[in-house]
JSON list of C-alpha atoms in Angstrom, two decimals:
[
{"chain": "A", "resi": 55, "resn": "LYS", "atom": "CA", "xyz": [0.44, -3.64, -18.46]},
{"chain": "A", "resi": 56, "resn": "ASN", "atom": "CA", "xyz": [-0.60, -2.33, -15.06]},
{"chain": "A", "resi": 57, "resn": "GLU", "atom": "CA", "xyz": [-4.35, -2.00, -14.68]},
{"chain": "A", "resi": 58, "resn": "VAL", "atom": "CA", "xyz": [-3.89, 1.23, -12.75]},
{"chain": "A", "resi": 59, "resn": "GLU", "atom": "CA", "xyz": [-1.86, 3.98, -14.39]},
{"chain": "A", "resi": 60, "resn": "GLN", "atom": "CA", "xyz": [-0.66, 7.18, -12.77]},
{"chain": "A", "resi": 61, "resn": "SER", "atom": "CA", "xyz": [0.72, 10.35, -14.26]},
{"chain": "A", "resi": 62, "resn": "PRO", "atom": "CA", "xyz": [3.06, 11.99, -13.99]},
{"chain": "A", "resi": 63, "resn": "GLN", "atom": "CA", "xyz": [5.67, 9.62, -12.56]},
{"chain": "A", "resi": 64, "resn": "ASN", "atom": "CA", "xyz": [7.68, 12.53, -11.20]},
{"chain": "A", "resi": 65, "resn": "LEU", "atom": "CA", "xyz": [6.54, 16.05, -10.38]},
{"chain": "A", "resi": 66, "resn": "THR", "atom": "CA", "xyz": [8.48, 19.02, -9.11]},
{"chain": "A", "resi": 67, "resn": "ALA", "atom": "CA", "xyz": [6.60, 22.09, -7.93]},
{"chain": "A", "resi": 68, "resn": "GLN", "atom": "CA", "xyz": [7.31, 25.37, -6.21]},
{"chain": "A", "resi": 69, "resn": "GLU", "atom": "CA", "xyz": [5.82, 26.01, -2.81]},
{"chain": "A", "resi": 70, "resn": "GLY", "atom": "CA", "xyz": [2.33, 27.41, -3.14]},
{"chain": "A", "resi": 71, "resn": "GLU", "atom": "CA", "xyz": [1.54, 25.84, -6.50]},
{"chain": "A", "resi": 72, "resn": "PHE", "atom": "CA", "xyz": [-1.63, 23.90, -7.23]},
{"chain": "A", "resi": 73, "resn": "ILE", "atom": "CA", "xyz": [-0.78, 20.27, -7.94]},
{"chain": "A", "resi": 74, "resn": "THR", "atom": "CA", "xyz": [-2.73, 17.60, -9.81]},
{"chain": "A", "resi": 75, "resn": "ILE", "atom": "CA", "xyz": [-1.91, 13.91, -9.97]},
{"chain": "A", "resi": 76, "resn": "ASN", "atom": "CA", "xyz": [-3.94, 11.69, -12.27]},
{"chain": "A", "resi": 77, "resn": "CYS", "atom": "CA", "xyz": [-4.97, 8.07, -12.05]},
{"chain": "A", "resi": 78, "resn": "SER", "atom": "CA", "xyz": [-6.67, 5.96, -14.72]},
{"chain": "A", "resi": 79, "resn": "TYR", "atom": "CA", "xyz": [-7.83, 2.41, -14.39]},
{"chain": "A", "resi": 80, "resn": "SER", "atom": "CA", "xyz": [-8.73, -0.08, -17.07]},
{"chain": "A", "resi": 81, "resn": "VAL", "atom": "CA", "xyz": [-11.33, -2.26, -15.36]},
{"chain": "A", "resi": 82, "resn": "GLY", "atom": "CA", "xyz": [-14.32, -1.67, -13.13]},
{"chain": "A", "resi": 83, "resn": "ILE", "atom": "CA", "xyz": [-13.61, -1.09, -9.45]},
{"chain": "A", "resi": 84, "resn": "SER", "atom": "CA", "xyz": [-15.78, -0.58, -6.38]},
{"chain": "A", "resi": 85, "resn": "ALA", "atom": "CA", "xyz": [-13.63, 2.24, -4.98]},
{"chain": "A", "resi": 86, "resn": "LEU", "atom": "CA", "xyz": [-10.42, 4.15, -5.57]},
{"chain": "A", "resi": 87, "resn": "HIS", "atom": "CA", "xyz": [-7.84, 4.79, -2.89]},
{"chain": "A", "resi": 88, "resn": "TRP", "atom": "CA", "xyz": [-5.26, 7.55, -2.66]},
{"chain": "A", "resi": 89, "resn": "LEU", "atom": "CA", "xyz": [-2.28, 6.82, -0.44]},
{"chain": "A", "resi": 90, "resn": "GLN", "atom": "CA", "xyz": [0.74, 8.83, 0.64]},
{"chain": "A", "resi": 91, "resn": "GLN", "atom": "CA", "xyz": [4.14, 7.23, 1.18]},
{"chain": "A", "resi": 92, "resn": "HIS", "atom": "CA", "xyz": [6.78, 9.23, 2.99]},
{"chain": "A", "resi": 93, "resn": "PRO", "atom": "CA", "xyz": [10.54, 8.77, 2.45]},
{"chain": "A", "resi": 94, "resn": "GLY", "atom": "CA", "xyz": [10.71, 6.42, 5.43]},
{"chain": "A", "resi": 95, "resn": "GLY", "atom": "CA", "xyz": [8.37, 4.07, 3.63]},
{"chain": "A", "resi": 96, "resn": "GLY", "atom": "CA", "xyz": [5.25, 4.14, 5.79]},
{"chain": "A", "resi": 97, "resn": "ILE", "atom": "CA", "xyz": [1.97, 4.53, 3.93]},
{"chain": "A", "resi": 98, "resn": "VAL", "atom": "CA", "xyz": [-0.95, 6.67, 5.03]},
{"chain": "A", "resi": 99, "resn": "SER", "atom": "CA", "xyz": [-4.39, 6.36, 3.53]},
{"chain": "A", "resi": 100, "resn": "LEU", "atom": "CA", "xyz": [-5.61, 9.75, 2.28]},
{"chain": "A", "resi": 101, "resn": "PHE", "atom": "CA", "xyz": [-8.94, 9.00, 0.62]},
{"chain": "A", "resi": 102, "resn": "MET", "atom": "CA", "xyz": [-11.21, 6.18, -0.36]},
{"chain": "A", "resi": 103, "resn": "LEU", "atom": "CA", "xyz": [-13.89, 7.23, -2.80]},
{"chain": "A", "resi": 104, "resn": "SER", "atom": "CA", "xyz": [-16.38, 5.59, -5.08]},
{"chain": "A", "resi": 105, "resn": "SER", "atom": "CA", "xyz": [-18.02, 8.67, -6.56]},
{"chain": "A", "resi": 106, "resn": "GLY", "atom": "CA", "xyz": [-17.84, 12.44, -6.63]},
{"chain": "A", "resi": 107, "resn": "LYS", "atom": "CA", "xyz": [-15.34, 14.37, -4.60]},
{"chain": "A", "resi": 108, "resn": "LYS", "atom": "CA", "xyz": [-13.78, 14.36, -1.14]},
{"chain": "A", "resi": 109, "resn": "LYS", "atom": "CA", "xyz": [-11.81, 17.10, 0.59]},
{"chain": "A", "resi": 110, "resn": "HIS", "atom": "CA", "xyz": [-9.49, 17.00, 3.58]},
{"chain": "A", "resi": 111, "resn": "GLY", "atom": "CA", "xyz": [-7.60, 20.16, 4.37]},
{"chain": "A", "resi": 112, "resn": "ARG", "atom": "CA", "xyz": [-5.61, 21.13, 1.28]},
{"chain": "A", "resi": 113, "resn": "LEU", "atom": "CA", "xyz": [-6.19, 17.78, -0.40]},
{"chain": "A", "resi": 114, "resn": "ILE", "atom": "CA", "xyz": [-9.04, 17.12, -2.81]},
{"chain": "A", "resi": 115, "resn": "ALA", "atom": "CA", "xyz": [-9.78, 13.83, -4.55]},
{"chain": "A", "resi": 116, "resn": "THR", "atom": "CA", "xyz": [-12.24, 13.40, -7.39]},
{"chain": "A", "resi": 117, "resn": "ILE", "atom": "CA", "xyz": [-13.39, 10.38, -9.34]},
{"chain": "A", "resi": 118, "resn": "ASN", "atom": "CA", "xyz": [-15.28, 9.94, -12.59]},
{"chain": "A", "resi": 119, "resn": "ILE", "atom": "CA", "xyz": [-16.57, 6.38, -12.72]},
{"chain": "A", "resi": 120, "resn": "GLN", "atom": "CA", "xyz": [-17.72, 6.60, -16.34]},
{"chain": "A", "resi": 121, "resn": "GLU", "atom": "CA", "xyz": [-14.33, 7.80, -17.53]},
{"chain": "A", "resi": 122, "resn": "LYS", "atom": "CA", "xyz": [-12.46, 5.48, -15.10]},
{"chain": "A", "resi": 123, "resn": "HIS", "atom": "CA", "xyz": [-10.34, 8.40, -13.93]},
{"chain": "A", "resi": 124, "resn": "SER", "atom": "CA", "xyz": [-9.45, 9.98, -10.62]},
{"chain": "A", "resi": 125, "resn": "SER", "atom": "CA", "xyz": [-7.42, 13.04, -9.67]},
{"chain": "A", "resi": 126, "resn": "LEU", "atom": "CA", "xyz": [-5.69, 14.11, -6.49]},
{"chain": "A", "resi": 127, "resn": "HIS", "atom": "CA", "xyz": [-5.26, 17.85, -6.06]},
{"chain": "A", "resi": 128, "resn": "ILE", "atom": "CA", "xyz": [-3.08, 19.66, -3.55]},
{"chain": "A", "resi": 129, "resn": "THR", "atom": "CA", "xyz": [-3.77, 23.34, -3.05]},
{"chain": "A", "resi": 130, "resn": "ALA", "atom": "CA", "xyz": [-1.14, 25.77, -1.74]},
{"chain": "A", "resi": 131, "resn": "SER", "atom": "CA", "xyz": [1.54, 23.06, -1.83]},
{"chain": "A", "resi": 132, "resn": "HIS", "atom": "CA", "xyz": [4.20, 22.96, 0.84]},
{"chain": "A", "resi": 133, "resn": "PRO", "atom": "CA", "xyz": [7.57, 21.16, 1.07]},
{"chain": "A", "resi": 134, "resn": "ARG", "atom": "CA", "xyz": [6.09, 18.82, 3.68]},
{"chain": "A", "resi": 135, "resn": "ASP", "atom": "CA", "xyz": [3.77, 17.52, 0.93]},
{"chain": "A", "resi": 136, "resn": "SER", "atom": "CA", "xyz": [6.82, 15.96, -0.73]},
{"chain": "A", "resi": 137, "resn": "ALA", "atom": "CA", "xyz": [6.15, 12.24, -0.87]},
{"chain": "A", "resi": 138, "resn": "VAL", "atom": "CA", "xyz": [5.09, 9.46, -3.21]},
{"chain": "A", "resi": 139, "resn": "TYR", "atom": "CA", "xyz": [1.37, 9.48, -3.94]},
{"chain": "A", "resi": 140, "resn": "ILE", "atom": "CA", "xyz": [-0.16, 6.16, -4.91]},
{"chain": "A", "resi": 141, "resn": "CYS", "atom": "CA", "xyz": [-3.58, 5.37, -6.26]},
{"chain": "A", "resi": 142, "resn": "ALA", "atom": "CA", "xyz": [-5.08, 1.91, -5.92]},
{"chain": "A", "resi": 143, "resn": "GLY", "atom": "CA", "xyz": [-8.19, 0.37, -7.42]},
{"chain": "A", "resi": 144, "resn": "ASP", "atom": "CA", "xyz": [-10.33, -1.58, -5.00]},
{"chain": "A", "resi": 145, "resn": "TYR", "atom": "CA", "xyz": [-12.03, -4.63, -6.44]},
{"chain": "A", "resi": 146, "resn": "GLY", "atom": "CA", "xyz": [-13.87, -5.24, -3.21]},
{"chain": "A", "resi": 147, "resn": "GLY", "atom": "CA", "xyz": [-15.62, -8.50, -2.65]},
{"chain": "A", "resi": 148, "resn": "ALA", "atom": "CA", "xyz": [-14.27, -11.37, -0.62]},
{"chain": "A", "resi": 149, "resn": "THR", "atom": "CA", "xyz": [-10.62, -10.54, -1.21]},
{"chain": "A", "resi": 150, "resn": "ASN", "atom": "CA", "xyz": [-10.60, -6.75, -0.82]},
{"chain": "A", "resi": 151, "resn": "LYS", "atom": "CA", "xyz": [-7.97, -6.87, -3.53]},
{"chain": "A", "resi": 152, "resn": "LEU", "atom": "CA", "xyz": [-6.21, -3.63, -4.36]},
{"chain": "A", "resi": 153, "resn": "ILE", "atom": "CA", "xyz": [-4.40, -3.00, -7.63]},
{"chain": "A", "resi": 154, "resn": "PHE", "atom": "CA", "xyz": [-1.77, -0.33, -7.08]},
{"chain": "A", "resi": 155, "resn": "GLY", "atom": "CA", "xyz": [-0.36, 2.25, -9.43]},
{"chain": "A", "resi": 156, "resn": "THR", "atom": "CA", "xyz": [3.40, 2.75, -9.49]},
{"chain": "A", "resi": 157, "resn": "GLY", "atom": "CA", "xyz": [3.19, 6.07, -7.68]},
{"chain": "A", "resi": 158, "resn": "THR", "atom": "CA", "xyz": [3.95, 9.72, -8.37]},
{"chain": "A", "resi": 159, "resn": "LEU", "atom": "CA", "xyz": [7.03, 11.17, -6.73]},
{"chain": "A", "resi": 160, "resn": "LEU", "atom": "CA", "xyz": [6.25, 14.75, -5.73]},
{"chain": "A", "resi": 161, "resn": "ALA", "atom": "CA", "xyz": [8.94, 17.20, -4.69]},
{"chain": "A", "resi": 162, "resn": "VAL", "atom": "CA", "xyz": [7.80, 20.63, -3.51]},
{"chain": "A", "resi": 163, "resn": "GLN", "atom": "CA", "xyz": [10.62, 23.11, -3.40]},
{"chain": "A", "resi": 164, "resn": "PRO", "atom": "CA", "xyz": [10.61, 26.11, -1.04]},
{"chain": "B", "resi": 151, "resn": "ASP", "atom": "CA", "xyz": [-2.13, 4.31, 20.44]},
{"chain": "B", "resi": 152, "resn": "GLY", "atom": "CA", "xyz": [-3.88, 2.00, 18.02]},
{"chain": "B", "resi": 153, "resn": "GLY", "atom": "CA", "xyz": [-1.94, 1.00, 14.97]},
{"chain": "B", "resi": 154, "resn": "ILE", "atom": "CA", "xyz": [0.13, -1.47, 13.06]},
{"chain": "B", "resi": 155, "resn": "THR", "atom": "CA", "xyz": [3.72, -2.20, 13.96]},
{"chain": "B", "resi": 156, "resn": "GLN", "atom": "CA", "xyz": [6.30, -3.95, 11.86]},
{"chain": "B", "resi": 157, "resn": "SER", "atom": "CA", "xyz": [9.71, -4.91, 13.11]},
{"chain": "B", "resi": 158, "resn": "PRO", "atom": "CA", "xyz": [12.48, -4.52, 12.46]},
{"chain": "B", "resi": 159, "resn": "LYS", "atom": "CA", "xyz": [12.58, -1.52, 10.13]},
{"chain": "B", "resi": 160, "resn": "TYR", "atom": "CA", "xyz": [15.70, -2.84, 8.40]},
{"chain": "B", "resi": 161, "resn": "LEU", "atom": "CA", "xyz": [16.67, -6.50, 8.15]},
{"chain": "B", "resi": 162, "resn": "PHE", "atom": "CA", "xyz": [19.72, -8.11, 6.62]},
{"chain": "B", "resi": 163, "resn": "ARG", "atom": "CA", "xyz": [20.07, -11.82, 5.94]},
{"chain": "B", "resi": 164, "resn": "LYS", "atom": "CA", "xyz": [22.43, -14.10, 4.11]},
{"chain": "B", "resi": 165, "resn": "GLU", "atom": "CA", "xyz": [21.25, -15.85, 0.98]},
{"chain": "B", "resi": 166, "resn": "GLY", "atom": "CA", "xyz": [19.69, -19.23, 1.73]},
{"chain": "B", "resi": 167, "resn": "GLN", "atom": "CA", "xyz": [18.41, -18.30, 5.18]},
{"chain": "B", "resi": 168, "resn": "ASN", "atom": "CA", "xyz": [14.75, -18.12, 6.05]},
{"chain": "B", "resi": 169, "resn": "VAL", "atom": "CA", "xyz": [13.67, -14.90, 7.72]},
{"chain": "B", "resi": 170, "resn": "THR", "atom": "CA", "xyz": [10.43, -13.94, 9.49]},
{"chain": "B", "resi": 171, "resn": "LEU", "atom": "CA", "xyz": [8.98, -10.45, 9.37]},
{"chain": "B", "resi": 172, "resn": "SER", "atom": "CA", "xyz": [6.73, -9.37, 12.19]},
{"chain": "B", "resi": 173, "resn": "CYS", "atom": "CA", "xyz": [3.38, -7.59, 11.85]},
{"chain": "B", "resi": 174, "resn": "GLU", "atom": "CA", "xyz": [1.20, -6.75, 14.85]},
{"chain": "B", "resi": 175, "resn": "GLN", "atom": "CA", "xyz": [-1.98, -4.71, 15.05]},
{"chain": "B", "resi": 176, "resn": "ASN", "atom": "CA", "xyz": [-4.05, -3.57, 18.02]},
{"chain": "B", "resi": 177, "resn": "LEU", "atom": "CA", "xyz": [-6.94, -2.24, 15.95]},
{"chain": "B", "resi": 178, "resn": "ASN", "atom": "CA", "xyz": [-9.03, -5.36, 16.49]},
{"chain": "B", "resi": 179, "resn": "HIS", "atom": "CA", "xyz": [-9.08, -5.87, 12.73]},
{"chain": "B", "resi": 180, "resn": "ASP", "atom": "CA", "xyz": [-10.09, -9.24, 11.32]},
{"chain": "B", "resi": 181, "resn": "ALA", "atom": "CA", "xyz": [-8.28, -8.95, 7.98]},
{"chain": "B", "resi": 182, "resn": "MET", "atom": "CA", "xyz": [-4.54, -8.62, 7.47]},
{"chain": "B", "resi": 183, "resn": "TYR", "atom": "CA", "xyz": [-2.38, -8.41, 4.35]},
{"chain": "B", "resi": 184, "resn": "TRP", "atom": "CA", "xyz": [1.23, -8.60, 3.24]},
{"chain": "B", "resi": 185, "resn": "TYR", "atom": "CA", "xyz": [2.51, -6.62, 0.27]},
{"chain": "B", "resi": 186, "resn": "ARG", "atom": "CA", "xyz": [5.84, -6.37, -1.45]},
{"chain": "B", "resi": 187, "resn": "GLN", "atom": "CA", "xyz": [7.12, -3.15, -3.02]},
{"chain": "B", "resi": 188, "resn": "ASP", "atom": "CA", "xyz": [9.88, -3.05, -5.62]},
{"chain": "B", "resi": 189, "resn": "PRO", "atom": "CA", "xyz": [11.30, 0.06, -7.33]},
{"chain": "B", "resi": 190, "resn": "GLY", "atom": "CA", "xyz": [9.18, 1.17, -10.27]},
{"chain": "B", "resi": 191, "resn": "GLN", "atom": "CA", "xyz": [6.37, -1.27, -9.48]},
{"chain": "B", "resi": 192, "resn": "GLY", "atom": "CA", "xyz": [3.13, -1.00, -7.62]},
{"chain": "B", "resi": 193, "resn": "LEU", "atom": "CA", "xyz": [2.62, -2.90, -4.38]},
{"chain": "B", "resi": 194, "resn": "ARG", "atom": "CA", "xyz": [1.85, -6.55, -4.97]},
{"chain": "B", "resi": 195, "resn": "LEU", "atom": "CA", "xyz": [-0.16, -8.80, -2.67]},
{"chain": "B", "resi": 196, "resn": "ILE", "atom": "CA", "xyz": [1.72, -11.75, -1.20]},
{"chain": "B", "resi": 197, "resn": "TYR", "atom": "CA", "xyz": [-0.80, -13.23, 1.25]},
{"chain": "B", "resi": 198, "resn": "TYR", "atom": "CA", "xyz": [-3.92, -12.13, 3.03]},
{"chain": "B", "resi": 199, "resn": "SER", "atom": "CA", "xyz": [-5.97, -13.36, 5.93]},
{"chain": "B", "resi": 200, "resn": "GLN", "atom": "CA", "xyz": [-9.68, -12.66, 6.32]},
{"chain": "B", "resi": 201, "resn": "ILE", "atom": "CA", "xyz": [-9.88, -14.01, 9.83]},
{"chain": "B", "resi": 202, "resn": "VAL", "atom": "CA", "xyz": [-7.78, -15.78, 12.44]},
{"chain": "B", "resi": 203, "resn": "ASN", "atom": "CA", "xyz": [-6.62, -19.28, 11.46]},
{"chain": "B", "resi": 204, "resn": "ASP", "atom": "CA", "xyz": [-7.31, -18.56, 7.80]},
{"chain": "B", "resi": 205, "resn": "PHE", "atom": "CA", "xyz": [-5.11, -17.19, 5.02]},
{"chain": "B", "resi": 206, "resn": "GLN", "atom": "CA", "xyz": [-5.05, -17.13, 1.24]},
{"chain": "B", "resi": 207, "resn": "LYS", "atom": "CA", "xyz": [-2.37, -16.73, -1.40]},
{"chain": "B", "resi": 208, "resn": "GLY", "atom": "CA", "xyz": [-2.10, -13.42, -3.19]},
{"chain": "B", "resi": 209, "resn": "ASP", "atom": "CA", "xyz": [-0.53, -12.73, -6.56]},
{"chain": "B", "resi": 210, "resn": "ILE", "atom": "CA", "xyz": [3.09, -13.53, -5.64]},
{"chain": "B", "resi": 211, "resn": "ALA", "atom": "CA", "xyz": [2.95, -16.11, -2.84]},
{"chain": "B", "resi": 212, "resn": "GLU", "atom": "CA", "xyz": [5.72, -18.39, -4.13]},
{"chain": "B", "resi": 213, "resn": "GLY", "atom": "CA", "xyz": [8.65, -18.50, -1.72]},
{"chain": "B", "resi": 214, "resn": "TYR", "atom": "CA", "xyz": [6.65, -17.05, 1.19]},
{"chain": "B", "resi": 215, "resn": "SER", "atom": "CA", "xyz": [4.66, -18.51, 4.05]},
{"chain": "B", "resi": 216, "resn": "VAL", "atom": "CA", "xyz": [2.41, -17.01, 6.71]},
{"chain": "B", "resi": 217, "resn": "SER", "atom": "CA", "xyz": [0.48, -17.97, 9.81]},
{"chain": "B", "resi": 218, "resn": "ARG", "atom": "CA", "xyz": [-2.48, -16.39, 11.59]},
{"chain": "B", "resi": 219, "resn": "GLU", "atom": "CA", "xyz": [-2.68, -18.02, 15.00]},
{"chain": "B", "resi": 220, "resn": "LYS", "atom": "CA", "xyz": [-3.70, -14.81, 16.74]},
{"chain": "B", "resi": 221, "resn": "LYS", "atom": "CA", "xyz": [-5.96, -12.00, 15.57]},
{"chain": "B", "resi": 222, "resn": "GLU", "atom": "CA", "xyz": [-3.29, -9.40, 16.31]},
{"chain": "B", "resi": 223, "resn": "SER", "atom": "CA", "xyz": [-0.39, -11.08, 14.53]},
{"chain": "B", "resi": 224, "resn": "PHE", "atom": "CA", "xyz": [0.34, -12.06, 10.91]},
{"chain": "B", "resi": 225, "resn": "PRO", "atom": "CA", "xyz": [4.02, -12.97, 10.52]},
{"chain": "B", "resi": 226, "resn": "LEU", "atom": "CA", "xyz": [5.52, -13.46, 7.08]},
{"chain": "B", "resi": 227, "resn": "THR", "atom": "CA", "xyz": [8.37, -15.90, 6.47]},
{"chain": "B", "resi": 228, "resn": "VAL", "atom": "CA", "xyz": [10.57, -15.32, 3.45]},
{"chain": "B", "resi": 229, "resn": "THR", "atom": "CA", "xyz": [12.00, -18.69, 2.60]},
{"chain": "B", "resi": 230, "resn": "SER", "atom": "CA", "xyz": [15.13, -19.61, 0.68]},
{"chain": "B", "resi": 231, "resn": "ALA", "atom": "CA", "xyz": [12.84, -20.55, -2.23]},
{"chain": "B", "resi": 232, "resn": "GLN", "atom": "CA", "xyz": [12.07, -16.88, -2.89]},
{"chain": "B", "resi": 233, "resn": "LYS", "atom": "CA", "xyz": [14.32, -15.97, -5.81]},
{"chain": "B", "resi": 234, "resn": "ASN", "atom": "CA", "xyz": [14.52, -12.22, -5.24]},
{"chain": "B", "resi": 235, "resn": "PRO", "atom": "CA", "xyz": [13.73, -11.54, -1.58]},
{"chain": "B", "resi": 236, "resn": "THR", "atom": "CA", "xyz": [15.35, -8.11, -1.34]},
{"chain": "B", "resi": 237, "resn": "ALA", "atom": "CA", "xyz": [12.43, -5.67, -1.22]},
{"chain": "B", "resi": 238, "resn": "PHE", "atom": "CA", "xyz": [10.31, -3.44, 0.98]},
{"chain": "B", "resi": 239, "resn": "TYR", "atom": "CA", "xyz": [7.56, -5.36, 2.75]},
{"chain": "B", "resi": 240, "resn": "LEU", "atom": "CA", "xyz": [4.36, -3.72, 3.95]},
{"chain": "B", "resi": 241, "resn": "CYS", "atom": "CA", "xyz": [1.73, -5.16, 6.23]},
{"chain": "B", "resi": 242, "resn": "ALA", "atom": "CA", "xyz": [-1.83, -3.86, 6.30]},
{"chain": "B", "resi": 243, "resn": "SER", "atom": "CA", "xyz": [-5.05, -4.58, 8.14]},
{"chain": "B", "resi": 244, "resn": "SER", "atom": "CA", "xyz": [-8.72, -3.77, 7.81]},
{"chain": "B", "resi": 245, "resn": "ARG", "atom": "CA", "xyz": [-11.79, -4.27, 9.95]},
{"chain": "B", "resi": 246, "resn": "SER", "atom": "CA", "xyz": [-12.98, -6.78, 7.40]},
{"chain": "B", "resi": 247, "resn": "VAL", "atom": "CA", "xyz": [-12.25, -7.51, 3.77]},
{"chain": "B", "resi": 248, "resn": "TYR", "atom": "CA", "xyz": [-14.93, -4.95, 2.89]},
{"chain": "B", "resi": 249, "resn": "ASN", "atom": "CA", "xyz": [-13.27, -2.07, 4.74]},
{"chain": "B", "resi": 250, "resn": "GLU", "atom": "CA", "xyz": [-10.42, 0.37, 4.14]},
{"chain": "B", "resi": 251, "resn": "GLN", "atom": "CA", "xyz": [-6.92, -0.97, 4.68]},
{"chain": "B", "resi": 252, "resn": "PHE", "atom": "CA", "xyz": [-4.43, 0.65, 7.06]},
{"chain": "B", "resi": 253, "resn": "PHE", "atom": "CA", "xyz": [-0.71, 0.18, 6.52]},
{"chain": "B", "resi": 254, "resn": "GLY", "atom": "CA", "xyz": [2.23, -0.42, 8.79]},
{"chain": "B", "resi": 255, "resn": "PRO", "atom": "CA", "xyz": [5.60, 1.38, 8.51]},
{"chain": "B", "resi": 256, "resn": "GLY", "atom": "CA", "xyz": [7.22, -1.43, 6.52]},
{"chain": "B", "resi": 257, "resn": "THR", "atom": "CA", "xyz": [10.35, -3.56, 6.76]},
{"chain": "B", "resi": 258, "resn": "ARG", "atom": "CA", "xyz": [13.19, -3.25, 4.27]},
{"chain": "B", "resi": 259, "resn": "LEU", "atom": "CA", "xyz": [14.75, -6.66, 3.75]},
{"chain": "B", "resi": 260, "resn": "THR", "atom": "CA", "xyz": [18.16, -6.98, 2.15]},
{"chain": "B", "resi": 261, "resn": "VAL", "atom": "CA", "xyz": [19.53, -10.41, 1.35]},
{"chain": "B", "resi": 262, "resn": "LEU", "atom": "CA", "xyz": [23.28, -10.42, 0.94]}
]
């Protein structure tokens, strides 16, 4: 069983919709990462957060350490947001080991 | 531009051949990582290096080897001992093992 679980696995939305992707983790982490992987395969880091909330443009990431849960929100979604969104738990320390979720495939239709 | 480059983007090899994947970074990062991505699975750590001339096995190191002779370079060799080498391989780097990781564009390896 993966220690980082994402839901949903697949998500289709209409342009303009508010989107939420969820991430739960089963063990304690020092930080939680949200990553975006485009169809070509390259990965871009969106957020790294250990508490509270962060916002960048139309993207918002929140984390609740007590509940071991994080959410990624996209406001006013656009077809260019179509990608795989991956959350990863950061165990920090001497290895900087990340445990990755399997990703959420988001398709935003015009 | 600062960043991480991986080459080639697509690589084809015959079964039984060793193949080396390139990863270069000009971010002056000390730490570098290799991950493997398979359909339906999260990225898994193959090897990582905290500093030049040092590297450690990750979760799935069997059938792979690495070297870290230069700070900028962390090549990964997929040997014939790797049972299922066909996958997407991602390289990453970070300022140190305590900092955020940045990813390269990846190399898709297909073994025929």
